[in-house]
mmCIF file of C-alpha atoms in Angstrom:
data_model
loop_
_atom_site.group_PDB
_atom_site.id
_atom_site.type_symbol
_atom_site.label_atom_id
_atom_site.label_comp_id
_atom_site.label_asym_id
_atom_site.label_seq_id
_atom_site.Cartn_x
_atom_site.Cartn_y
_atom_site.Cartn_z
ATOM 1 C CA MET A 1 -5.103 16.041 -5.014
ATOM 2 C CA ASN A 2 -2.735 12.931 -4.816
ATOM 3 C CA LEU A 3 0.840 12.606 -3.629
ATOM 4 C CA LYS A 4 3.115 10.899 -6.062
ATOM 5 C CA PRO A 5 6.500 10.101 -4.525
ATOM 6 C CA LEU A 6 9.664 10.297 -6.500
ATOM 7 C CA ASN A 7 12.583 7.872 -6.706
ATOM 8 C CA ASP A 8 12.890 5.751 -3.581
ATOM 9 C CA ARG A 9 10.344 7.688 -1.466
ATOM 10 C CA VAL A 10 7.291 6.188 0.258
ATOM 11 C CA VAL A 11 4.178 8.066 1.466
ATOM 12 C CA LEU A 12 2.920 6.749 4.833
ATOM 13 C CA LYS A 13 -0.310 7.467 6.732
ATOM 14 C CA GLN A 14 0.256 7.125 10.505
ATOM 15 C CA LEU A 15 -2.001 4.648 12.369
ATOM 16 C CA LYS A 16 -3.943 5.887 15.366
ATOM 17 C CA ALA A 17 -2.370 5.808 18.754
ATOM 18 C CA GLU A 18 -3.718 3.331 21.357
ATOM 19 C CA GLU A 19 -6.210 4.972 23.741
ATOM 20 C CA LYS A 20 -5.820 2.253 26.334
ATOM 21 C CA THR A 21 -2.791 0.520 27.758
ATOM 22 C CA LYS A 22 -2.705 -3.451 27.842
ATOM 23 C CA SER A 23 -3.874 -3.239 31.447
ATOM 24 C CA GLY A 24 -6.877 -1.166 30.504
ATOM 25 C CA ILE A 25 -5.883 2.373 31.644
ATOM 26 C CA VAL A 26 -7.308 5.004 29.402
ATOM 27 C CA LEU A 27 -4.714 7.472 28.282
ATOM 28 C CA PRO A 28 -5.417 11.195 27.673
ATOM 29 C CA GLY A 29 -4.572 12.627 24.296
ATOM 30 C CA GLN A 30 -1.335 14.369 25.604
ATOM 31 C CA ALA A 31 0.004 11.164 27.083
ATOM 32 C CA GLN A 32 -0.373 9.137 23.839
ATOM 33 C CA GLU A 33 2.898 8.731 22.038
ATOM 34 C CA LYS A 34 2.779 8.842 18.243
ATOM 35 C CA PRO A 35 3.119 5.189 16.929
ATOM 36 C CA GLN A 36 5.887 4.271 14.577
ATOM 37 C CA GLU A 37 3.450 2.069 12.652
ATOM 38 C CA ALA A 38 1.981 3.342 9.466
ATOM 39 C CA GLU A 39 0.161 2.276 6.286
ATOM 40 C CA VAL A 40 1.786 2.690 2.900
ATOM 41 C CA VAL A 41 -0.347 5.030 0.792
ATOM 42 C CA ALA A 42 1.907 5.518 -2.290
ATOM 43 C CA VAL A 43 5.261 4.170 -3.495
ATOM 44 C CA GLY A 44 7.857 5.790 -5.789
ATOM 45 C CA PRO A 45 9.067 3.966 -8.914
ATOM 46 C CA GLY A 46 12.553 3.210 -7.492
ATOM 47 C CA GLY A 47 15.101 3.189 -10.265
ATOM 48 C CA ASN A 48 18.659 4.555 -10.268
ATOM 49 C CA VAL A 49 19.277 6.565 -7.056
ATOM 50 C CA ASP A 50 22.713 7.861 -6.344
ATOM 51 C CA GLY A 51 24.363 5.497 -8.798
ATOM 52 C CA LYS A 52 22.717 2.352 -7.306
ATOM 53 C CA GLU A 53 19.700 0.455 -8.677
ATOM 54 C CA VAL A 54 16.811 0.597 -6.174
ATOM 55 C CA THR A 55 13.995 -1.903 -6.212
ATOM 56 C CA MET A 56 10.932 -0.982 -4.069
ATOM 57 C CA GLN A 57 10.257 -3.655 -1.505
ATOM 58 C CA VAL A 58 6.949 -2.287 -0.129
ATOM 59 C CA VAL A 59 3.518 -1.912 -1.861
ATOM 60 C CA VAL A 60 0.483 0.190 -1.297
ATOM 61 C CA GLY A 61 -1.494 -1.199 1.666
ATOM 62 C CA ASP A 62 1.461 -2.667 3.570
ATOM 63 C CA LYS A 63 1.641 -1.855 7.277
ATOM 64 C CA VAL A 64 5.153 -0.965 8.223
ATOM 65 C CA ILE A 65 7.326 0.289 11.154
ATOM 66 C CA TYR A 66 9.588 3.212 10.344
ATOM 67 C CA SER A 67 12.400 5.074 12.018
ATOM 68 C CA LYS A 68 11.286 7.389 14.841
ATOM 69 C CA TYR A 69 12.820 10.593 13.458
ATOM 70 C CA ALA A 70 12.527 9.778 9.835
ATOM 71 C CA GLY A 71 10.740 11.544 7.017
ATOM 72 C CA THR A 72 8.882 14.839 6.299
ATOM 73 C CA GLU A 73 5.468 15.421 7.601
ATOM 74 C CA VAL A 74 3.003 16.901 5.167
ATOM 75 C CA LYS A 75 -0.698 17.938 5.569
ATOM 76 C CA LEU A 76 -2.774 17.583 2.501
ATOM 77 C CA ASP A 77 -6.590 18.078 2.365
ATOM 78 C CA GLY A 78 -6.743 17.795 6.135
ATOM 79 C CA THR A 79 -4.896 14.452 6.234
ATOM 80 C CA GLU A 80 -1.302 14.084 7.648
ATOM 81 C CA TYR A 81 1.261 12.032 5.745
ATOM 82 C CA ILE A 82 4.873 11.228 6.293
ATOM 83 C CA ILE A 83 7.265 10.896 3.250
ATOM 84 C CA VAL A 84 10.220 8.708 4.005
ATOM 85 C CA LYS A 85 12.998 6.992 2.036
ATOM 86 C CA GLN A 86 12.502 3.279 1.654
ATOM 87 C CA ASN A 87 15.721 2.863 3.768
ATOM 88 C CA ASP A 88 13.853 4.407 6.695
ATOM 89 C CA ILE A 89 11.287 1.590 6.711
ATOM 90 C CA LEU A 90 12.411 -0.951 9.326
ATOM 91 C CA ALA A 91 9.957 -3.848 8.945
ATOM 92 C CA VAL A 92 6.580 -4.838 7.301
ATOM 93 C CA VAL A 93 3.982 -5.853 9.804
ATOM 94 C CA GLU A 94 2.052 -9.030 8.809
#
């Protein structure tokens, strides 16, 4: 089963949390904060949204940083995804 986003929506797959700090301290699972970095899995077609023409600026495979409280979390076939509006994507990581 595939997720196909509508309009200006983007499907993201969250990247794994770091298990060690920069100084080398290993973090237990509860202490790990969910990263705000994700990979783009699917992109909607854009088009006319709320009377404005929307051109999608991200493509599948981009690594992005998104707003902390943005989107809807969905679990499909055992994998967790986040569906966000393109406006909730803050930056593309290169």
